[in-house]
Coordinates of C-alpha atoms and ligand atoms in Angstrom, one line a residue:
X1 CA 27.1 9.5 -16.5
X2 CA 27.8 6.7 -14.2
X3 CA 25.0 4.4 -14.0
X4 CA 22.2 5.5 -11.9
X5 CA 20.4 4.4 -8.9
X6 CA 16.9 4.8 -8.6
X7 CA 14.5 3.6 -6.0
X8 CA 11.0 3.3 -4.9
X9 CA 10.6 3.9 -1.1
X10 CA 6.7 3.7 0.0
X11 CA 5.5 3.1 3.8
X12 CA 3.8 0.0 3.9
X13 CA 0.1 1.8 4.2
X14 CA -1.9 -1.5 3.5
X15 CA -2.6 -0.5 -0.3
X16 CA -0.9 1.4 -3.3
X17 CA -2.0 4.9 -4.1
X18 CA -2.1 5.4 -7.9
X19 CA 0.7 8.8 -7.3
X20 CA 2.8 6.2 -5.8
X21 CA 2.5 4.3 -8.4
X22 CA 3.1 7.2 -10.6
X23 CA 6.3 7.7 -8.3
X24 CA 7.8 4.2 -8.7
X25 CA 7.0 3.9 -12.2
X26 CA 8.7 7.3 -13.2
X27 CA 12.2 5.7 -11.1
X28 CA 11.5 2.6 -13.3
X29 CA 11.5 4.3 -16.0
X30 CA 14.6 6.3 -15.7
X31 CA 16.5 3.2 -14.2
X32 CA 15.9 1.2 -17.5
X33 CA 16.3 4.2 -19.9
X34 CA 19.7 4.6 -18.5
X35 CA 20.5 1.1 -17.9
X36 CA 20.8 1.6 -14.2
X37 CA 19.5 0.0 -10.9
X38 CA 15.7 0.2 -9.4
X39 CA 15.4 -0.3 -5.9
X40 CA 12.9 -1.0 -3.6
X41 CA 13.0 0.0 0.1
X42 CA 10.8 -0.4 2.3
X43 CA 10.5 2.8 4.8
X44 CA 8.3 1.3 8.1
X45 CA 10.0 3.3 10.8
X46 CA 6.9 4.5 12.2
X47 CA 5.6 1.8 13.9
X48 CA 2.5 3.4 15.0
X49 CA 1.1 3.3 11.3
X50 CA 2.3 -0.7 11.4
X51 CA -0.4 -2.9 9.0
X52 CA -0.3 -6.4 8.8
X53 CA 0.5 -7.9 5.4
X54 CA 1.4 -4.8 3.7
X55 CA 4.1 -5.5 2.5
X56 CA 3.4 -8.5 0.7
X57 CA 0.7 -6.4 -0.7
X58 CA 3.0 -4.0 -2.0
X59 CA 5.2 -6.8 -3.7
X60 CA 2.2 -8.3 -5.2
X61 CA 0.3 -4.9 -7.0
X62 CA 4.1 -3.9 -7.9
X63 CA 4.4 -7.3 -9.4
X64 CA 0.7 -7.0 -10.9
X65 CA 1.8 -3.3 -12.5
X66 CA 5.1 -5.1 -14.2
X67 CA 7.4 -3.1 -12.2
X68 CA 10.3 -5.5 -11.6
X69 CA 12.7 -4.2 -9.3
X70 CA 16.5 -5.1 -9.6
X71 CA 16.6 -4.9 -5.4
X72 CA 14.6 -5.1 -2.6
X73 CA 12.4 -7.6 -1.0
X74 CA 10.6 -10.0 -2.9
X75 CA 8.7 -13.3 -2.6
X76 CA 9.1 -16.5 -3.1
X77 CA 6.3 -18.7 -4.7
X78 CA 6.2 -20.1 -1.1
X79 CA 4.8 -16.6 -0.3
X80 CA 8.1 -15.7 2.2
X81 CA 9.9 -12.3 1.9
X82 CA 13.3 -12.9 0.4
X83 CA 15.9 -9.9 0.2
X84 CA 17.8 -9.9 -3.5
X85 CA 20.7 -7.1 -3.8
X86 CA 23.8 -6.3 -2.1
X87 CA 22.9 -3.3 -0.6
X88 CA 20.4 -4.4 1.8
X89 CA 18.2 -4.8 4.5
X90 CA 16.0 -2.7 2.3
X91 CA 13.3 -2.8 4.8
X92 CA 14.0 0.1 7.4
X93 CA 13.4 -2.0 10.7
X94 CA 15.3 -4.7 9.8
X95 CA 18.1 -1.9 9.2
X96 CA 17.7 -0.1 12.3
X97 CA 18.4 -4.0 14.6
X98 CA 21.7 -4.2 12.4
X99 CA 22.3 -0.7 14.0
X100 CA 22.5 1.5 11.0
X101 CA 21.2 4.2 12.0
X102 CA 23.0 4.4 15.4
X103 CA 26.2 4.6 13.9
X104 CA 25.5 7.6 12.0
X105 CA 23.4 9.3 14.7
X106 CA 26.6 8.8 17.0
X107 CA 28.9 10.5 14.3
X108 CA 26.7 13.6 14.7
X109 CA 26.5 14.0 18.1
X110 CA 30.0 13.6 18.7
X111 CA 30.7 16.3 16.2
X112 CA 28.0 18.4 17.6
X113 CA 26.0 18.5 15.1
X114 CA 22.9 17.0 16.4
X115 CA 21.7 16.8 20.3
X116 CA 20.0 15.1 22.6
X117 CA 16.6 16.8 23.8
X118 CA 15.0 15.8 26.9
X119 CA 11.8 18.2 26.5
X120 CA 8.2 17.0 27.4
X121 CA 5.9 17.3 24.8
X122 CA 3.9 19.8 26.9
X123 CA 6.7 22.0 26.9
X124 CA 6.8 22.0 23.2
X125 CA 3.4 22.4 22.8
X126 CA 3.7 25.1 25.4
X127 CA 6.7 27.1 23.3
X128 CA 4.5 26.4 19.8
X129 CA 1.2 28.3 21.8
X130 CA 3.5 30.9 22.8
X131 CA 5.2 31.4 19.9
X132 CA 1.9 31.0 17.7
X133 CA 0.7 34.4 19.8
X134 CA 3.7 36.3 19.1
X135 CA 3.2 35.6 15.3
X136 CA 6.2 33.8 15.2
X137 CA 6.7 30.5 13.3
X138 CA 6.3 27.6 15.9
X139 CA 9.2 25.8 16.3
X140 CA 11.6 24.2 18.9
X141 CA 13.4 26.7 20.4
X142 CA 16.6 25.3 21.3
X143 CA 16.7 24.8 24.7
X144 CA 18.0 21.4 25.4
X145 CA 21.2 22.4 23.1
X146 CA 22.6 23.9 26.4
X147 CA 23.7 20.6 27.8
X148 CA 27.2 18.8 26.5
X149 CA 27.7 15.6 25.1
X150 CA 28.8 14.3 28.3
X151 CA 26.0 15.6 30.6
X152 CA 23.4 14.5 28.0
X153 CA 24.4 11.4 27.7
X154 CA 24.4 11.0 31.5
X155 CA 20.8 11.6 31.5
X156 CA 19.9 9.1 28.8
X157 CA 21.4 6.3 31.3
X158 CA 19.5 7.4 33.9
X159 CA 16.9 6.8 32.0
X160 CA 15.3 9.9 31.1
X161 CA 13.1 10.3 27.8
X162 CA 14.8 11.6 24.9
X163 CA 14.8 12.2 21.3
X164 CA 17.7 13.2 19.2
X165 CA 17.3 16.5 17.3
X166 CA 19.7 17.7 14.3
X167 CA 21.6 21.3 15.2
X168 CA 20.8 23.9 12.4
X169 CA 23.2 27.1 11.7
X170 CA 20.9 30.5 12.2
X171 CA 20.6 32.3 9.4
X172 CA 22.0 30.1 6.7
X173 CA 20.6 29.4 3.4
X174 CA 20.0 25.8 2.2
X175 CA 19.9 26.1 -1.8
X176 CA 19.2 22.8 -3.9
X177 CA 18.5 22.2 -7.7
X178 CA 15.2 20.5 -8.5
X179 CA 15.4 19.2 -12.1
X180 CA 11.7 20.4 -12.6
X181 CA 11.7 23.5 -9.8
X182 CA 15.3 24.9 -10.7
X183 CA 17.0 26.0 -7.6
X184 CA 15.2 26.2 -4.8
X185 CA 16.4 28.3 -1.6
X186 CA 15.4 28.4 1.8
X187 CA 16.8 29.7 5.5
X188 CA 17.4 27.8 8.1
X189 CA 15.7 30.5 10.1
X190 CA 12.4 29.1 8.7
X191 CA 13.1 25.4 9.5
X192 CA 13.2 23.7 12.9
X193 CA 15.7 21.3 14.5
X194 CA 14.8 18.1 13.1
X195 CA 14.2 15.4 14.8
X196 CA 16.0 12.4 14.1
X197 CA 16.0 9.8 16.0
X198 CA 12.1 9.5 18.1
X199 CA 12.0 8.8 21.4
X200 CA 11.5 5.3 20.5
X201 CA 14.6 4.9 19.3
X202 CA 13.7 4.3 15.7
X203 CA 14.8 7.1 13.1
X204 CA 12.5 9.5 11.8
X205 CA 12.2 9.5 8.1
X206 CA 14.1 12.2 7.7
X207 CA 17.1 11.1 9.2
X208 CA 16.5 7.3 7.6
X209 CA 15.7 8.5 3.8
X210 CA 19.3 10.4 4.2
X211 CA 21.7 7.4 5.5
X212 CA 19.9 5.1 3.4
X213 CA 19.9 6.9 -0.1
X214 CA 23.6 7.4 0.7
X215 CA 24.6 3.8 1.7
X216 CA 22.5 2.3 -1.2
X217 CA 23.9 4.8 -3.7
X218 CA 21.0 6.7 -4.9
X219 CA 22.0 8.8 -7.6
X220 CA 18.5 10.4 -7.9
X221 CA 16.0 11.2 -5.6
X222 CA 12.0 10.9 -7.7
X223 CA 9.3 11.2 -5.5
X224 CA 6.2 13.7 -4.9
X225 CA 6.3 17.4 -4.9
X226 CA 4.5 17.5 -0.8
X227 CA 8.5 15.8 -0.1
X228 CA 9.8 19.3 -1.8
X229 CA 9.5 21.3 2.0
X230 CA 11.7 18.4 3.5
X231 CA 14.6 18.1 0.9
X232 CA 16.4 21.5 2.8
X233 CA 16.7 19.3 5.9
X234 CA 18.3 16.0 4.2
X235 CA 20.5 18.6 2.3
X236 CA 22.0 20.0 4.8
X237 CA 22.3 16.2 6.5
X238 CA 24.1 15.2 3.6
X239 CA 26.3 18.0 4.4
X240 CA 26.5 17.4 7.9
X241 CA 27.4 13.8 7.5
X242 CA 29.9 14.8 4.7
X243 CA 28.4 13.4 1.7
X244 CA 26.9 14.2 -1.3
X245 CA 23.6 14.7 -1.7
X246 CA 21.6 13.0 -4.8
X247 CA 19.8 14.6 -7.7
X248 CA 16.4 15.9 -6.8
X249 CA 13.2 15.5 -9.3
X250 CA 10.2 16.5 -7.6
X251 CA 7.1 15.3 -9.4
X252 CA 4.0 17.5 -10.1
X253 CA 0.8 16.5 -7.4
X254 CA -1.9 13.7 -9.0
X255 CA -4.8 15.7 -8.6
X256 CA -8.4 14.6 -8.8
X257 CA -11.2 16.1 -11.4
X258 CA -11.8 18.3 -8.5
X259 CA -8.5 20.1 -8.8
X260 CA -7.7 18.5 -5.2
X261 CA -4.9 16.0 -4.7
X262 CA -6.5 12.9 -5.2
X263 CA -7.6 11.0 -2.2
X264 CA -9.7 8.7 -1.1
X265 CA -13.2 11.1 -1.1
X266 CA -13.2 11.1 -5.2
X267 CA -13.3 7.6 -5.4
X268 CA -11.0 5.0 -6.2
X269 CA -7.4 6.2 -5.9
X270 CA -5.9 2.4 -4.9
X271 CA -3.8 0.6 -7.6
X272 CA -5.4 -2.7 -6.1
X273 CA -9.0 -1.4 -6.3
X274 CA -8.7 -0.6 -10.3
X275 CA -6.7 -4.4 -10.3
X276 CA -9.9 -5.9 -8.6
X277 CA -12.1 -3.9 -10.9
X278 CA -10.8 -5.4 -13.9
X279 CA -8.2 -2.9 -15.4
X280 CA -5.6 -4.7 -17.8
X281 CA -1.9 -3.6 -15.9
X282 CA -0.4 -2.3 -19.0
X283 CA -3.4 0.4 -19.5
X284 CA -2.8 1.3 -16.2
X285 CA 0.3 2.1 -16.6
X286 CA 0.0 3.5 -19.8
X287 CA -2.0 6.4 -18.5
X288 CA -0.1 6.5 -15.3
X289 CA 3.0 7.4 -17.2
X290 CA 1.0 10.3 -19.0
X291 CA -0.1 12.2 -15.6
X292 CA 2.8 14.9 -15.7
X293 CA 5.0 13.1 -18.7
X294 CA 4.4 13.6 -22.2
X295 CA 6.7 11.9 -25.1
X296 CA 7.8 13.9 -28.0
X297 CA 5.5 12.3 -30.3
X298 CA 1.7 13.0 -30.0
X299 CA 1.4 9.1 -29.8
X300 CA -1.0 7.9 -27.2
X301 CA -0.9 4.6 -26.4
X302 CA 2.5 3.1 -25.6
X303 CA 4.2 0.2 -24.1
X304 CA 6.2 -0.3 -21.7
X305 CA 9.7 -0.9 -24.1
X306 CA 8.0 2.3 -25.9
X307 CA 7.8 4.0 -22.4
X308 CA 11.8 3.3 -21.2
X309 CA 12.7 4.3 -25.1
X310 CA 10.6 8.0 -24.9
X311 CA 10.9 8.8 -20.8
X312 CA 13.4 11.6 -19.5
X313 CA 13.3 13.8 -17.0
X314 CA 13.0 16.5 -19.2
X315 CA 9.5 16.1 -20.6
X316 CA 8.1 16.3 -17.0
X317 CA 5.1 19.2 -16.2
X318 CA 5.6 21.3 -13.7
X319 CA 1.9 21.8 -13.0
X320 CA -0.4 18.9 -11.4
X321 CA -1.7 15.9 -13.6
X322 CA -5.3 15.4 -13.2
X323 CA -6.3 11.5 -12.8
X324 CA -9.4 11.4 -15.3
X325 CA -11.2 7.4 -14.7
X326 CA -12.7 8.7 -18.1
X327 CA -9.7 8.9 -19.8
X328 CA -7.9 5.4 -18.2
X329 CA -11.4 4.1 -19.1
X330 CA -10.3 4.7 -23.1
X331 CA -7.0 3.5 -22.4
X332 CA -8.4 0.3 -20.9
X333 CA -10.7 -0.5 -23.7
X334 CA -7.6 0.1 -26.2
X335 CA -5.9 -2.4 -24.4
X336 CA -8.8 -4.9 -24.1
X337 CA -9.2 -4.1 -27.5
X338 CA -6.1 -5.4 -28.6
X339 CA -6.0 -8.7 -26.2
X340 CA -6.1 -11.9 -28.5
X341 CA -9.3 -13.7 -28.5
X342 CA -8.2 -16.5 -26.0
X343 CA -6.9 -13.9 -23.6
X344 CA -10.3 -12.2 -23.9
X345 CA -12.6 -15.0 -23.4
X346 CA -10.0 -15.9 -20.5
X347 CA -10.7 -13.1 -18.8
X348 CA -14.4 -12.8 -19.6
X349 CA -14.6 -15.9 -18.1
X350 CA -12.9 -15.2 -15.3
X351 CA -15.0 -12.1 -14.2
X352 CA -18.6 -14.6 -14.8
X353 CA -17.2 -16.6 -12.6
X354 CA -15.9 -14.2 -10.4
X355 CA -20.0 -12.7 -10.0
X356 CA -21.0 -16.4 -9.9
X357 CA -23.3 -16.1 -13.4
X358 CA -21.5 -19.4 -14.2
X359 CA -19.2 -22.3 -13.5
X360 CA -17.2 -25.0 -14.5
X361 CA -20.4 -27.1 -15.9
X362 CA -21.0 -23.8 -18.1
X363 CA -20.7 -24.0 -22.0
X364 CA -17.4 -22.7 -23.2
X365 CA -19.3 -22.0 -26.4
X366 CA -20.9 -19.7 -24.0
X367 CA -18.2 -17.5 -22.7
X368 CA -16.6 -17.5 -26.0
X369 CA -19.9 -16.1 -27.5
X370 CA -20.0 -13.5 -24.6
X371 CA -16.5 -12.2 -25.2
X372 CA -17.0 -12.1 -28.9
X373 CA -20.2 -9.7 -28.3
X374 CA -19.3 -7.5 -25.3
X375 CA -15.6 -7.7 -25.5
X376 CA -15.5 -4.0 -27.5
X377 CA -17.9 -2.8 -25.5
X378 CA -16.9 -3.0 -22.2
X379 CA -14.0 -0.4 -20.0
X380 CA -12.8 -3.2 -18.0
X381 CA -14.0 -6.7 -17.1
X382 CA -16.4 -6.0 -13.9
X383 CA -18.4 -4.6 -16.5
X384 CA -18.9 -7.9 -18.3
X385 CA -21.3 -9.0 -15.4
X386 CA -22.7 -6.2 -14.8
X387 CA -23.9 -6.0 -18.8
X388 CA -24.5 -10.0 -19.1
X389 CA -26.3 -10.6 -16.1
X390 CA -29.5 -10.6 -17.9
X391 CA -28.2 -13.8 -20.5
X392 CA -27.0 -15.7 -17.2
X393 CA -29.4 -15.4 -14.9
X394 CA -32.3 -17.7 -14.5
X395 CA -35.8 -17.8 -16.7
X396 CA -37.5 -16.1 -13.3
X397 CA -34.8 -13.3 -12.9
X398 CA -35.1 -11.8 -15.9
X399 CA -35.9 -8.5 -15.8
X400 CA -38.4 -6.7 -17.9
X401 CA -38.4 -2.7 -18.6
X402 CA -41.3 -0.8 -19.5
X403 CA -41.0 -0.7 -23.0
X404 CA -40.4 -4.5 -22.9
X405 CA -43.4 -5.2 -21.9
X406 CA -45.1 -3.1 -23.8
X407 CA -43.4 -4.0 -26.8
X408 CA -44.5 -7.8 -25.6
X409 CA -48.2 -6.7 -25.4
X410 CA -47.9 -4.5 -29.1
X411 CA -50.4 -5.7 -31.8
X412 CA -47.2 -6.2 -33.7
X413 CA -46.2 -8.9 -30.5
X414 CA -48.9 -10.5 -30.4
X415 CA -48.1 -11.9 -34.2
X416 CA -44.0 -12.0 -34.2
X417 CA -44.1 -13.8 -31.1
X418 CA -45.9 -16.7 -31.5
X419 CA -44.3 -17.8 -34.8
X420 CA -40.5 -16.8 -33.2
X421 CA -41.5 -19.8 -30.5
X422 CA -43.1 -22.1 -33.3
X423 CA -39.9 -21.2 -35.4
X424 CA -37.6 -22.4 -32.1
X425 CA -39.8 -25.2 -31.5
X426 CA -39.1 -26.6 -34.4
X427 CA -35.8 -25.6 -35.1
X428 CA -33.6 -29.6 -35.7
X429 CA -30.5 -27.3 -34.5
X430 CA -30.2 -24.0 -32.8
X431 CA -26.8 -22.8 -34.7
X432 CA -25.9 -20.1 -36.2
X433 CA -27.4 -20.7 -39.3
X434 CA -30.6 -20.5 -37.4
X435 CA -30.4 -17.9 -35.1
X436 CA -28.8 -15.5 -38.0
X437 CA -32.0 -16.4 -40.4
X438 CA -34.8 -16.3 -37.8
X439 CA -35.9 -13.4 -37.3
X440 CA -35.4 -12.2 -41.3
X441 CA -37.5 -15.3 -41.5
X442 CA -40.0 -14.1 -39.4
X443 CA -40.2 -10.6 -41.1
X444 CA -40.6 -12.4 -44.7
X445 CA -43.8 -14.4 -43.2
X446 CA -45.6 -11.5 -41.3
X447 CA -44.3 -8.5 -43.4
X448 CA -43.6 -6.8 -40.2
X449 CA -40.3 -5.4 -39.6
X450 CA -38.5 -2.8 -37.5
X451 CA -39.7 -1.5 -34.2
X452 CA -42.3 -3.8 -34.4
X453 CA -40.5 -6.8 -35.4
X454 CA -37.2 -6.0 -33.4
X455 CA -38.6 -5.0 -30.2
X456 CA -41.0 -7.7 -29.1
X457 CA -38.3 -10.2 -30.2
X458 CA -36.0 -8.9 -28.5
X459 CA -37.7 -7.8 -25.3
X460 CA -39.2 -11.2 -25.0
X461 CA -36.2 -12.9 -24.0
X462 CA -33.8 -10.3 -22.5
X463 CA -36.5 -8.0 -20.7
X464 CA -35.1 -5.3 -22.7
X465 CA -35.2 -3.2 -26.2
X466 CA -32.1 -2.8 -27.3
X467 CA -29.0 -4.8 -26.8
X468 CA -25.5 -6.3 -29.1
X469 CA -25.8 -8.8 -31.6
X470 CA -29.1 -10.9 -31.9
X471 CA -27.9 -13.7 -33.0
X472 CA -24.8 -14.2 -30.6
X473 CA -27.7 -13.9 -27.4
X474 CA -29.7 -16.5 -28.9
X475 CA -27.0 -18.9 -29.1
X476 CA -25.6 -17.7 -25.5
X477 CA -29.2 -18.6 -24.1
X478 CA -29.9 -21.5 -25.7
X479 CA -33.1 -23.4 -27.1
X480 CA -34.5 -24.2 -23.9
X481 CA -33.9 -21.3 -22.3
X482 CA -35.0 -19.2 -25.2
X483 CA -38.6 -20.9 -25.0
X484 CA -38.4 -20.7 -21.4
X485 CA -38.4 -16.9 -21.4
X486 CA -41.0 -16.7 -24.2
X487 CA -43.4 -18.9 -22.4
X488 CA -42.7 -16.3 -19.3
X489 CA -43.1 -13.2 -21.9
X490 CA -46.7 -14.7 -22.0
X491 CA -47.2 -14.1 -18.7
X492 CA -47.0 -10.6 -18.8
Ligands
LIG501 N1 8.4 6.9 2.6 C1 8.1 8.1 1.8 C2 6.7 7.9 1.3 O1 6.0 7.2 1.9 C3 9.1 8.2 0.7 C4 9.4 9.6 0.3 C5 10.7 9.7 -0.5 O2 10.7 9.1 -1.6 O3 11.7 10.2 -0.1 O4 6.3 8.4 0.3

């Protein structure tokens, strides 16, 4: 096999969708298991859908996910929009001012195989009603094809409103091969005449995704299974146009745990969202690759060399992949799970500061000591706030549950405590040593242990029952802040 082309080819939305990402990372893959190229185009020819810095959005998350494209636009440290490859533009409006699309579109109207169409859109909309009531299928019915070349074009420089539509055969059957569908037939009786170029002069996607895959020499054609419908129409442009079409591999729908393809109502379903959140790239990605892939192996968890070694097109479902957060939740706590511990404290420290629980004056020791106790017990870092809170916040916001408090008040209380703040009073230094013997130390002296030693302790200076490693949340808190929250347990 000659070495393939492969290329990404999102509309600059304003945020990555987790099937795209699905989408470019199964091109990725291919393109580095074969040793060939991974493009990325950018398709923005419908202006109407325009959003301000999305596409440096879009070269940042693919960045983030470790999706290195060998073309396309990139960015500079600078933070400018740089082209690298030889086949570009490979952003669609930049193509369409070097007249790209023109040229082509001219080729098929002078061979009469597309036409101009001067038709309001309330006679469309008319024909669709009409046709809709005679249980037809609504669709353009042809009628600007009665005008030639000449006495169209006449009418486009007098300035009437046009768009360019592509001239389909009746009757004709458009077959394809789908390396997950097999072959795949439909009649052009059941399709309409494409538009292809809108009447604001830019190309419609149909039309663009065709002269582009060609001139950038796509050799396969990866995207979503919704983009299965279209593929007769840039077949049988390819053919029109006299070239030959690429390999088609439409991937099955990410659905939700609903069953429904995943949107936005089911909760987060943007790549940068789950980036934000806290979710390690790699996990991501791990788990991405597994919605509608499976390697030969039973393994799991994978890398990324381990991904481009296993992944073929042949291993790919032909039924949807449901996106579980449950199930990227394990992944992520694999991954976190296997980060070294100055990566981990790194990025513990990073999310603390990121929910303002502390800040350059804080303790190292601190962080350190927080990673070391939550850093197998957290899904991804967002979750390190959310479970520390209580060891960062001040003596007054501590929060006490129920059973704290009651546990506080207990006969059993009313002796452990005491003697735990005449033990820290004391103490010469608060270190490990310390904090590890105290409370054993305590349970010698009174005899009481369990519930009734563990609770009160406890509750009296994190507000709660239960919680990780005593020792490590002593020495997180601190003397003084240890006999801060005892003196406020008093209180209660
Ligand atoms: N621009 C299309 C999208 O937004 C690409 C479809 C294709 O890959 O052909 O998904």
């Amino acid at each position: 096999m000659d070495q393939p082309v492969l290329r990404f080819a999102p509309s600059p939305t304003g945020y990555l969708h987790i099937g795209g990402l699905r989408t470019a990372l199964f091109n990725y893959l291919y393109a580095r298991h074969h040793g060939g190229t991974f493009t990325l185009r950018i398709e923005d020819t419908d202006r109407t859908r325009y959003v301000e810095g999305a596409l440096e959005n879009l070269i940042d998350i693919l960045k983030w996910s470790g999706l290195d494209y060998d073309e396309g636009p990139k960015m500079t440290a600078g933070g400018e929009v740089v082209e690298e490859g030889g086949r570009g533009p490979y952003i669609q409006s930049d193509r369409v001012k070097e007249g790209i699309y023109d040229r082509y579109i001219n080729q098929l109207l002078e061979e009469g195989k597309a036409y101009y169409c001067f038709c309001s859109r309330e006679r469309i909309d008319r024909v669709r009603e009409a046709q809709k009531e005679a249980g037809e299928t609504p669709r353009y019915d042809g009628h600007c094809r009665k005008y030639s070349l000449e006495e169209a074009r006449e009418k486009v420089a007098a300035g009437e409103d046009y768009v360019v539509r592509l001239k389909l055969p009746e009757n004709q059957d458009i077959t394809f091969h789908d390396a997950i569908k097999g072959d795949i037939t439909i009649n052009t009786d059941e399709m309409d005449d494409q538009v292809l170029i809108k009447s604001d002069g830019f190309p419609t996607y149909h039309f663009a995704v065709v002269v582009d895959d060609h001139l950038m020499g796509v050799t396969h054609v990866v995207r979503g299974e919704e983009w299965i419908s279209s593929t007769p129409k840039h077949v049988f442009l390819y053919r029109s146009l006299g070239w030959k079409a690429p390999e088609y591999v439409h991937l099955p729908t990410v659905l939700g745990n609903d069953h429904k393809k995943l949107s936005k109502r089911q909760g987060d379903v943007a790549v940068e969202q789950f980036r934000d959140k806290g979710y390690l790239p790699e996990a991501l990605i791990n788990y991405i690759a597994l919605l509608g892939w499976s390697p030969k192996s039973n393994q799991e968890v994978l890398s990324m060399e381990e991904l481009i070694k296993e992944f073929d097109f042949d291993r790919i479902s032909n039924t949807g992949a449901i996106f579980d957060t449950k199930k990227l939740n394990w992944f992520n706590q694999e991954y976190i799970k296997k980060m070294s511990s100055e990566d981990l404290i790194d990025r513990v420290g990073q999310s603390l500061k990121k929910a303002g629980l502390v800040d350059e004056t804080t303790d190292p020791e601190k962080i350190a000591l927080t990673a070391e106790t939550y850093g197998n017990r957290i899904e991804y870092f967002d979750q390190v706030p959310e479970m520390t809170r209580h060891l960062f916040c001040s003596t007054e916001e501590v929060i006490y549950e129920e059973d704290a408090v009651e546990a506080i008040r207990s006969e059993s209380g009313k002796i452990v405590l005491p003697l735990f703040e005449d033990k820290v009073c004391q103490a010469s230094s608060f270190d490990r040593d310390f904090a590890g013997s105290l409370v054993k130390s305590i349970q010698k002296e009174t005899g009481i242990k369990g519930k009734d030693l563990w609770w009160p302790v406890r509750a009296s200076v994190v507000g709660s029952t239960s919680g990780p490693d005593f020792t490590n949340t002593l020495l997180i808190l601190g003397k003084k802040e240890v006999l801060g929250r005892l003196e406020r347990a008093k209180t209660l």
